[in-house]
Amino acid sequence: MAPPVTAADPARRRYELLAPVYDWASAERPLYARARAEAAELLRLRPGARVLDIACGTGRNFPLIEREIGPSGRLVAVDRSPRMLRRARARVAGQGWDNITVLERDVTSLSPAHFEELGLLARGARFDAVLCTLGLSVIPDWQGTLRMMAGMVRPGGRLAVMDGCYPARAGGADELVALRPLAWLLCRMFAADCRREPWELVRAGTDDAAVKHYSLGYVAVGAGTPRHDGHLAQPSP
């Protein structure tokens, strides 16, 4: 179980406070819905697939994943905010999904052994796909977390991320730099650092990588097939 929420953990405290209003306060439909759907599509899921959702929040990804993996698949969702997970579990119960396991864990300390011990992975097995949406901009050790995610993917499996960024850093037109103050405000509201660009790490460390931008450059998606050479490579300067 994740450690108790403390004043020394400001991001986690922020999400504990935001949980009751997160689904509407995050402006999902205008800002993130298309990018979220694209991230799920780029996982190339099939019926029966095993999927790991890192920093799952209130479970916004669940319907997109369930639609593809069906009742024979397995979705394991992990987050460290008890109140966000309460809403995720309510979403699961409301839909009657019995193939989703929701866990309260510190995602930075996960390993395949955790899931083997819980009977969620066979010994030596990995997930068919691993996804993180709007999480890597918040997690302090985001690069380590992304490498952990890549290590959770079976050979030939898929990795996808979706997160916010500053428009001028996302390959947008120069005039979109005017939107950076709004992007900064949104990042501050959700304790996020939108300068990180995790999709570039995905681009550098996966085969057949795809990177796409949405919402006037404020949101980006990156996906690919991790190379199993031990780590995700650093992007070129």
PDB file of C-alpha atoms in Angstrom:
ATOM      1  CA  MET A   1       0.000   0.000   0.000  1.00  0.00           C
ATOM      2  CA  ALA A   2       1.143   3.555  -0.668  1.00  0.00           C
ATOM      3  CA  PRO A   3       2.349   5.584   2.327  1.00  0.00           C
ATOM      4  CA  PRO A   4      -0.033   7.976   4.108  1.00  0.00           C
ATOM      5  CA  VAL A   5      -0.674  11.386   2.564  1.00  0.00           C
ATOM      6  CA  THR A   6       1.584  13.977   4.224  1.00  0.00           C
ATOM      7  CA  ALA A   7       2.349  17.671   3.886  1.00  0.00           C
ATOM      8  CA  ALA A   8       5.714  16.672   2.419  1.00  0.00           C
ATOM      9  CA  ASP A   9       3.940  15.136  -0.582  1.00  0.00           C
ATOM     10  CA  PRO A  10       2.269  18.189  -2.178  1.00  0.00           C
ATOM     11  CA  ALA A  11       1.265  16.557  -5.474  1.00  0.00           C
ATOM     12  CA  ARG A  12      -0.490  13.702  -3.747  1.00  0.00           C
ATOM     13  CA  ARG A  13      -2.225  16.115  -1.370  1.00  0.00           C
ATOM     14  CA  ARG A  14      -3.360  18.181  -4.357  1.00  0.00           C
ATOM     15  CA  TYR A  15      -5.022  15.176  -5.990  1.00  0.00           C
ATOM     16  CA  GLU A  16      -6.647  14.129  -2.743  1.00  0.00           C
ATOM     17  CA  LEU A  17      -8.288  17.570  -2.665  1.00  0.00           C
ATOM     18  CA  LEU A  18      -9.166  17.564  -6.374  1.00  0.00           C
ATOM     19  CA  ALA A  19     -10.571  14.030  -6.519  1.00  0.00           C
ATOM     20  CA  PRO A  20     -14.273  14.910  -5.942  1.00  0.00           C
ATOM     21  CA  VAL A  21     -14.251  17.444  -8.800  1.00  0.00           C
ATOM     22  CA  TYR A  22     -11.419  16.129 -10.962  1.00  0.00           C
ATOM     23  CA  ASP A  23     -13.509  14.691 -13.782  1.00  0.00           C
ATOM     24  CA  TRP A  24     -15.076  18.046 -14.641  1.00  0.00           C
ATOM     25  CA  ALA A  25     -12.320  20.383 -13.401  1.00  0.00           C
ATOM     26  CA  SER A  26      -9.780  18.773 -15.732  1.00  0.00           C
ATOM     27  CA  ALA A  27     -11.724  19.862 -18.850  1.00  0.00           C
ATOM     28  CA  GLU A  28     -11.492  16.352 -20.259  1.00  0.00           C
ATOM     29  CA  ARG A  29     -13.655  16.738 -23.359  1.00  0.00           C
ATOM     30  CA  PRO A  30     -12.130  19.907 -24.869  1.00  0.00           C
ATOM     31  CA  LEU A  31      -8.517  19.247 -23.866  1.00  0.00           C
ATOM     32  CA  TYR A  32      -7.767  15.560 -23.473  1.00  0.00           C
ATOM     33  CA  ALA A  33     -10.470  13.270 -24.873  1.00  0.00           C
ATOM     34  CA  ARG A  34      -9.081  12.958 -28.418  1.00  0.00           C
ATOM     35  CA  ALA A  35      -5.513  12.500 -27.220  1.00  0.00           C
ATOM     36  CA  ARG A  36      -6.574   9.929 -24.624  1.00  0.00           C
ATOM     37  CA  ALA A  37      -8.431   7.928 -27.266  1.00  0.00           C
ATOM     38  CA  GLU A  38      -5.390   8.103 -29.552  1.00  0.00           C
ATOM     39  CA  ALA A  39      -3.079   6.854 -26.795  1.00  0.00           C
ATOM     40  CA  ALA A  40      -5.352   3.868 -26.211  1.00  0.00           C
ATOM     41  CA  GLU A  41      -5.593   3.166 -29.946  1.00  0.00           C
ATOM     42  CA  LEU A  42      -1.813   3.245 -30.336  1.00  0.00           C
ATOM     43  CA  LEU A  43      -1.557   0.388 -27.833  1.00  0.00           C
ATOM     44  CA  ARG A  44      -2.993  -1.868 -30.586  1.00  0.00           C
ATOM     45  CA  LEU A  45      -4.922  -3.916 -28.064  1.00  0.00           C
ATOM     46  CA  ARG A  46      -6.602  -7.219 -28.834  1.00  0.00           C
ATOM     47  CA  PRO A  47      -9.198  -9.282 -26.957  1.00  0.00           C
ATOM     48  CA  GLY A  48      -7.557 -11.021 -24.025  1.00  0.00           C
ATOM     49  CA  ALA A  49      -4.696  -8.526 -23.688  1.00  0.00           C
ATOM     50  CA  ARG A  50      -3.083  -7.754 -20.319  1.00  0.00           C
ATOM     51  CA  VAL A  51      -2.749  -4.010 -19.756  1.00  0.00           C
ATOM     52  CA  LEU A  52      -1.113  -1.917 -17.024  1.00  0.00           C
ATOM     53  CA  ASP A  53      -2.488   1.608 -16.453  1.00  0.00           C
ATOM     54  CA  ILE A  54       0.031   3.690 -14.462  1.00  0.00           C
ATOM     55  CA  ALA A  55      -1.265   6.686 -12.457  1.00  0.00           C
ATOM     56  CA  CYS A  56      -4.803   5.713 -13.455  1.00  0.00           C
ATOM     57  CA  GLY A  57      -6.522   8.474 -11.468  1.00  0.00           C
ATOM     58  CA  THR A  58     -10.308   8.212 -11.606  1.00  0.00           C
ATOM     59  CA  GLY A  59     -10.224   5.579 -14.350  1.00  0.00           C
ATOM     60  CA  ARG A  60     -10.763   7.689 -17.452  1.00  0.00           C
ATOM     61  CA  ASN A  61      -8.842   5.151 -19.539  1.00  0.00           C
ATOM     62  CA  PHE A  62     -10.887   2.164 -18.411  1.00  0.00           C
ATOM     63  CA  PRO A  63     -13.725   2.333 -20.999  1.00  0.00           C
ATOM     64  CA  LEU A  64     -11.253   2.754 -23.861  1.00  0.00           C
ATOM     65  CA  ILE A  65      -9.225  -0.251 -22.762  1.00  0.00           C
ATOM     66  CA  GLU A  66     -12.188  -2.462 -21.871  1.00  0.00           C
ATOM     67  CA  ARG A  67     -13.705  -1.914 -25.293  1.00  0.00           C
ATOM     68  CA  GLU A  68     -10.632  -3.500 -26.884  1.00  0.00           C
ATOM     69  CA  ILE A  69      -9.584  -6.250 -24.456  1.00  0.00           C
ATOM     70  CA  GLY A  70     -13.082  -7.548 -23.672  1.00  0.00           C
ATOM     71  CA  PRO A  71     -13.994  -9.776 -20.734  1.00  0.00           C
ATOM     72  CA  SER A  72     -11.136 -12.178 -21.459  1.00  0.00           C
ATOM     73  CA  GLY A  73      -8.554  -9.425 -20.971  1.00  0.00           C
ATOM     74  CA  ARG A  74      -7.067  -8.103 -17.754  1.00  0.00           C
ATOM     75  CA  LEU A  75      -6.501  -4.472 -16.765  1.00  0.00           C
ATOM     76  CA  VAL A  76      -4.362  -3.617 -13.740  1.00  0.00           C
ATOM     77  CA  ALA A  77      -4.617   0.029 -12.688  1.00  0.00           C
ATOM     78  CA  VAL A  78      -2.296   1.696 -10.183  1.00  0.00           C
ATOM     79  CA  ASP A  79      -2.355   5.079  -8.457  1.00  0.00           C
ATOM     80  CA  ARG A  80      -1.231   6.500  -5.115  1.00  0.00           C
ATOM     81  CA  SER A  81      -4.203   8.767  -4.329  1.00  0.00           C
ATOM     82  CA  PRO A  82      -6.848   6.967  -2.227  1.00  0.00           C
ATOM     83  CA  ARG A  83      -9.593   9.419  -3.159  1.00  0.00           C
ATOM     84  CA  MET A  84      -8.877   9.240  -6.874  1.00  0.00           C
ATOM     85  CA  LEU A  85      -8.905   5.449  -6.601  1.00  0.00           C
ATOM     86  CA  ARG A  86     -12.220   5.544  -4.773  1.00  0.00           C
ATOM     87  CA  ARG A  87     -13.732   7.130  -7.870  1.00  0.00           C
ATOM     88  CA  ALA A  88     -11.942   4.647 -10.128  1.00  0.00           C
ATOM     89  CA  ARG A  89     -13.377   1.726  -8.164  1.00  0.00           C
ATOM     90  CA  ALA A  90     -16.836   3.297  -8.322  1.00  0.00           C
ATOM     91  CA  ARG A  91     -16.468   3.502 -12.108  1.00  0.00           C
ATOM     92  CA  VAL A  92     -15.545  -0.195 -12.243  1.00  0.00           C
ATOM     93  CA  ALA A  93     -18.451  -1.205  -9.996  1.00  0.00           C
ATOM     94  CA  GLY A  94     -20.899   0.941 -11.942  1.00  0.00           C
ATOM     95  CA  GLN A  95     -19.989  -0.778 -15.206  1.00  0.00           C
ATOM     96  CA  GLY A  96     -19.778  -4.260 -13.716  1.00  0.00           C
ATOM     97  CA  TRP A  97     -16.245  -4.855 -14.981  1.00  0.00           C
ATOM     98  CA  ASP A  98     -14.825  -7.880 -13.176  1.00  0.00           C
ATOM     99  CA  ASN A  99     -11.506  -8.002 -15.028  1.00  0.00           C
ATOM    100  CA  ILE A 100     -10.065  -4.764 -13.612  1.00  0.00           C
ATOM    101  CA  THR A 101      -7.833  -4.733 -10.538  1.00  0.00           C
ATOM    102  CA  VAL A 102      -7.295  -1.305  -8.957  1.00  0.00           C
ATOM    103  CA  LEU A 103      -4.281  -0.980  -6.649  1.00  0.00           C
ATOM    104  CA  GLU A 104      -3.050   1.781  -4.353  1.00  0.00           C
ATOM    105  CA  ARG A 105       0.707   1.793  -4.841  1.00  0.00           C
ATOM    106  CA  ASP A 106       3.618   4.167  -5.252  1.00  0.00           C
ATOM    107  CA  VAL A 107       4.188   3.662  -8.964  1.00  0.00           C
ATOM    108  CA  THR A 108       7.891   4.486  -8.729  1.00  0.00           C
ATOM    109  CA  SER A 109       8.582   1.305  -6.750  1.00  0.00           C
ATOM    110  CA  LEU A 110       6.750  -1.212  -8.941  1.00  0.00           C
ATOM    111  CA  SER A 111       8.343  -4.307 -10.440  1.00  0.00           C
ATOM    112  CA  PRO A 112       7.009  -7.420 -12.186  1.00  0.00           C
ATOM    113  CA  ALA A 113       7.467  -9.276  -8.892  1.00  0.00           C
ATOM    114  CA  HIS A 114       4.723  -7.135  -7.306  1.00  0.00           C
ATOM    115  CA  PHE A 115       2.214  -8.405  -9.837  1.00  0.00           C
ATOM    116  CA  GLU A 116       3.499 -11.973  -9.709  1.00  0.00           C
ATOM    117  CA  GLU A 117       2.963 -12.039  -5.930  1.00  0.00           C
ATOM    118  CA  LEU A 118      -0.620 -10.830  -6.405  1.00  0.00           C
ATOM    119  CA  GLY A 119      -1.320 -13.447  -9.068  1.00  0.00           C
ATOM    120  CA  LEU A 120      -1.778 -10.777 -11.737  1.00  0.00           C
ATOM    121  CA  LEU A 121       1.174 -11.965 -13.825  1.00  0.00           C
ATOM    122  CA  ALA A 122       2.581 -15.432 -14.320  1.00  0.00           C
ATOM    123  CA  ARG A 123       6.201 -15.778 -13.248  1.00  0.00           C
ATOM    124  CA  GLY A 124       8.427 -14.293 -15.920  1.00  0.00           C
ATOM    125  CA  ALA A 125       5.488 -12.798 -17.823  1.00  0.00           C
ATOM    126  CA  ARG A 126       5.002  -9.149 -18.765  1.00  0.00           C
ATOM    127  CA  PHE A 127       2.096  -6.985 -19.865  1.00  0.00           C
ATOM    128  CA  ASP A 128       1.002  -6.721 -23.476  1.00  0.00           C
ATOM    129  CA  ALA A 129       0.721  -2.955 -23.121  1.00  0.00           C
ATOM    130  CA  VAL A 130       1.496  -0.249 -20.556  1.00  0.00           C
ATOM    131  CA  LEU A 131      -0.098   3.195 -20.529  1.00  0.00           C
ATOM    132  CA  CYS A 132       0.274   6.418 -18.530  1.00  0.00           C
ATOM    133  CA  THR A 133      -1.906   9.470 -19.165  1.00  0.00           C
ATOM    134  CA  LEU A 134      -1.391  12.799 -17.365  1.00  0.00           C
ATOM    135  CA  GLY A 135       0.860  11.126 -14.824  1.00  0.00           C
ATOM    136  CA  LEU A 136       4.481  11.575 -15.862  1.00  0.00           C
ATOM    137  CA  SER A 137       4.206  15.360 -15.590  1.00  0.00           C
ATOM    138  CA  VAL A 138       3.410  14.901 -11.885  1.00  0.00           C
ATOM    139  CA  ILE A 139       5.556  11.951 -10.748  1.00  0.00           C
ATOM    140  CA  PRO A 140       8.904  13.280  -9.400  1.00  0.00           C
ATOM    141  CA  ASP A 141      11.062  10.491 -10.867  1.00  0.00           C
ATOM    142  CA  TRP A 142       9.260  10.476 -14.185  1.00  0.00           C
ATOM    143  CA  GLN A 143      12.192   9.171 -16.216  1.00  0.00           C
ATOM    144  CA  GLY A 144      12.720   6.256 -13.854  1.00  0.00           C
ATOM    145  CA  THR A 145       8.989   5.563 -13.945  1.00  0.00           C
ATOM    146  CA  LEU A 146       8.957   5.556 -17.740  1.00  0.00           C
ATOM    147  CA  ARG A 147      11.864   3.126 -17.833  1.00  0.00           C
ATOM    148  CA  MET A 148      10.051   0.938 -15.317  1.00  0.00           C
ATOM    149  CA  MET A 149       6.992   1.011 -17.594  1.00  0.00           C
ATOM    150  CA  ALA A 150       9.073  -0.077 -20.585  1.00  0.00           C
ATOM    151  CA  GLY A 151      10.464  -2.957 -18.543  1.00  0.00           C
ATOM    152  CA  MET A 152       6.919  -4.122 -17.780  1.00  0.00           C
ATOM    153  CA  VAL A 153       6.135  -4.608 -21.484  1.00  0.00           C
ATOM    154  CA  ARG A 154       6.593  -8.037 -23.085  1.00  0.00           C
ATOM    155  CA  PRO A 155       8.785  -8.252 -26.191  1.00  0.00           C
ATOM    156  CA  GLY A 156       6.724  -6.888 -29.061  1.00  0.00           C
ATOM    157  CA  GLY A 157       4.252  -5.193 -26.714  1.00  0.00           C
ATOM    158  CA  ARG A 158       3.317  -1.528 -26.654  1.00  0.00           C
ATOM    159  CA  LEU A 159       4.019   1.530 -24.505  1.00  0.00           C
ATOM    160  CA  ALA A 160       2.022   4.780 -24.670  1.00  0.00           C
ATOM    161  CA  VAL A 161       2.027   8.098 -22.819  1.00  0.00           C
ATOM    162  CA  MET A 162      -0.188  11.169 -22.994  1.00  0.00           C
ATOM    163  CA  ASP A 163       0.529  14.409 -21.155  1.00  0.00           C
ATOM    164  CA  GLY A 164       0.416  18.176 -21.197  1.00  0.00           C
ATOM    165  CA  CYS A 165       3.170  20.395 -22.557  1.00  0.00           C
ATOM    166  CA  TYR A 166       3.906  24.003 -23.429  1.00  0.00           C
ATOM    167  CA  PRO A 167       2.670  24.687 -26.992  1.00  0.00           C
ATOM    168  CA  ALA A 168       5.916  26.233 -28.248  1.00  0.00           C
ATOM    169  CA  ARG A 169       7.786  23.104 -27.100  1.00  0.00           C
ATOM    170  CA  ALA A 170       5.416  20.767 -28.909  1.00  0.00           C
ATOM    171  CA  GLY A 171       6.276  21.746 -32.454  1.00  0.00           C
ATOM    172  CA  GLY A 172       3.341  24.144 -32.683  1.00  0.00           C
ATOM    173  CA  ALA A 173       3.297  27.347 -34.708  1.00  0.00           C
ATOM    174  CA  ASP A 174       5.167  30.301 -33.203  1.00  0.00           C
ATOM    175  CA  GLU A 175       1.951  32.237 -32.633  1.00  0.00           C
ATOM    176  CA  LEU A 176       0.789  29.529 -30.228  1.00  0.00           C
ATOM    177  CA  VAL A 177       3.390  30.753 -27.755  1.00  0.00           C
ATOM    178  CA  ALA A 178       0.628  33.090 -26.548  1.00  0.00           C
ATOM    179  CA  LEU A 179      -1.095  30.027 -25.082  1.00  0.00           C
ATOM    180  CA  ARG A 180       1.824  29.227 -22.793  1.00  0.00           C
ATOM    181  CA  PRO A 181       0.471  31.242 -19.823  1.00  0.00           C
ATOM    182  CA  LEU A 182      -2.770  29.223 -19.979  1.00  0.00           C
ATOM    183  CA  ALA A 183      -0.792  25.987 -20.203  1.00  0.00           C
ATOM    184  CA  TRP A 184       1.294  27.093 -17.217  1.00  0.00           C
ATOM    185  CA  LEU A 185      -1.867  27.836 -15.212  1.00  0.00           C
ATOM    186  CA  LEU A 186      -3.347  24.418 -15.976  1.00  0.00           C
ATOM    187  CA  CYS A 187      -0.090  22.726 -15.045  1.00  0.00           C
ATOM    188  CA  ARG A 188       0.053  24.592 -11.750  1.00  0.00           C
ATOM    189  CA  MET A 189      -3.543  23.660 -10.940  1.00  0.00           C
ATOM    190  CA  PHE A 190      -2.733  19.966 -11.319  1.00  0.00           C
ATOM    191  CA  ALA A 191       0.786  20.074  -9.803  1.00  0.00           C
ATOM    192  CA  ALA A 192       2.279  19.176 -13.186  1.00  0.00           C
ATOM    193  CA  ASP A 193       5.561  20.060 -14.876  1.00  0.00           C
ATOM    194  CA  CYS A 194       4.746  20.416 -18.563  1.00  0.00           C
ATOM    195  CA  ARG A 195       8.390  20.906 -19.589  1.00  0.00           C
ATOM    196  CA  ARG A 196       9.249  17.217 -19.388  1.00  0.00           C
ATOM    197  CA  GLU A 197       8.156  15.867 -22.796  1.00  0.00           C
ATOM    198  CA  PRO A 198       8.114  12.132 -21.942  1.00  0.00           C
ATOM    199  CA  TRP A 199       7.064  11.287 -25.497  1.00  0.00           C
ATOM    200  CA  GLU A 200      10.577  12.214 -26.622  1.00  0.00           C
ATOM    201  CA  LEU A 201      11.971   9.493 -24.371  1.00  0.00           C
ATOM    202  CA  VAL A 202       9.414   7.138 -25.926  1.00  0.00           C
ATOM    203  CA  ARG A 203      10.427   8.268 -29.417  1.00  0.00           C
ATOM    204  CA  ALA A 204      14.117   7.656 -28.671  1.00  0.00           C
ATOM    205  CA  GLY A 205      13.668   4.295 -26.967  1.00  0.00           C
ATOM    206  CA  THR A 206      11.049   2.487 -29.037  1.00  0.00           C
ATOM    207  CA  ASP A 207      10.634   1.086 -32.509  1.00  0.00           C
ATOM    208  CA  ASP A 208       7.899   2.366 -34.855  1.00  0.00           C
ATOM    209  CA  ALA A 209       7.357   5.332 -32.541  1.00  0.00           C
ATOM    210  CA  ALA A 210       4.497   7.754 -33.157  1.00  0.00           C
ATOM    211  CA  VAL A 211       4.217  11.216 -31.576  1.00  0.00           C
ATOM    212  CA  LYS A 212       1.130  13.370 -32.105  1.00  0.00           C
ATOM    213  CA  HIS A 213      -0.013  16.732 -30.734  1.00  0.00           C
ATOM    214  CA  TYR A 214      -3.510  17.894 -29.831  1.00  0.00           C
ATOM    215  CA  SER A 215      -5.370  20.872 -28.358  1.00  0.00           C
ATOM    216  CA  LEU A 216      -3.258  23.519 -30.114  1.00  0.00           C
ATOM    217  CA  GLY A 217      -0.057  21.877 -28.977  1.00  0.00           C
ATOM    218  CA  TYR A 218      -0.951  21.674 -25.284  1.00  0.00           C
ATOM    219  CA  VAL A 219      -1.310  17.865 -25.260  1.00  0.00           C
ATOM    220  CA  ALA A 220       0.990  15.250 -26.782  1.00  0.00           C
ATOM    221  CA  VAL A 221       0.850  11.476 -27.230  1.00  0.00           C
ATOM    222  CA  GLY A 222       3.806   9.176 -27.741  1.00  0.00           C
ATOM    223  CA  ALA A 223       3.730   5.420 -28.345  1.00  0.00           C
ATOM    224  CA  GLY A 224       5.936   2.646 -29.619  1.00  0.00           C
ATOM    225  CA  THR A 225       7.328  -0.845 -29.109  1.00  0.00           C
ATOM    226  CA  PRO A 226      10.081  -0.749 -26.448  1.00  0.00           C
ATOM    227  CA  ARG A 227      13.487  -2.064 -27.430  1.00  0.00           C
ATOM    228  CA  HIS A 228      14.478  -4.658 -24.893  1.00  0.00           C
ATOM    229  CA  ASP A 229      18.075  -3.541 -24.483  1.00  0.00           C
ATOM    230  CA  GLY A 230      17.666  -2.793 -20.791  1.00  0.00           C
ATOM    231  CA  HIS A 231      16.506   0.813 -20.852  1.00  0.00           C
ATOM    232  CA  LEU A 232      14.862   3.583 -22.822  1.00  0.00           C
ATOM    233  CA  ALA A 233      17.549   5.620 -24.542  1.00  0.00           C
ATOM    234  CA  GLN A 234      17.890   9.327 -23.830  1.00  0.00           C
ATOM    235  CA  PRO A 235      16.639  11.555 -26.672  1.00  0.00           C
ATOM    236  CA  SER A 236      19.281  13.328 -28.718  1.00  0.00           C
ATOM    237  CA  PRO A 237      19.963  16.956 -27.674  1.00  0.00           C
TER     238      PRO A 237
END
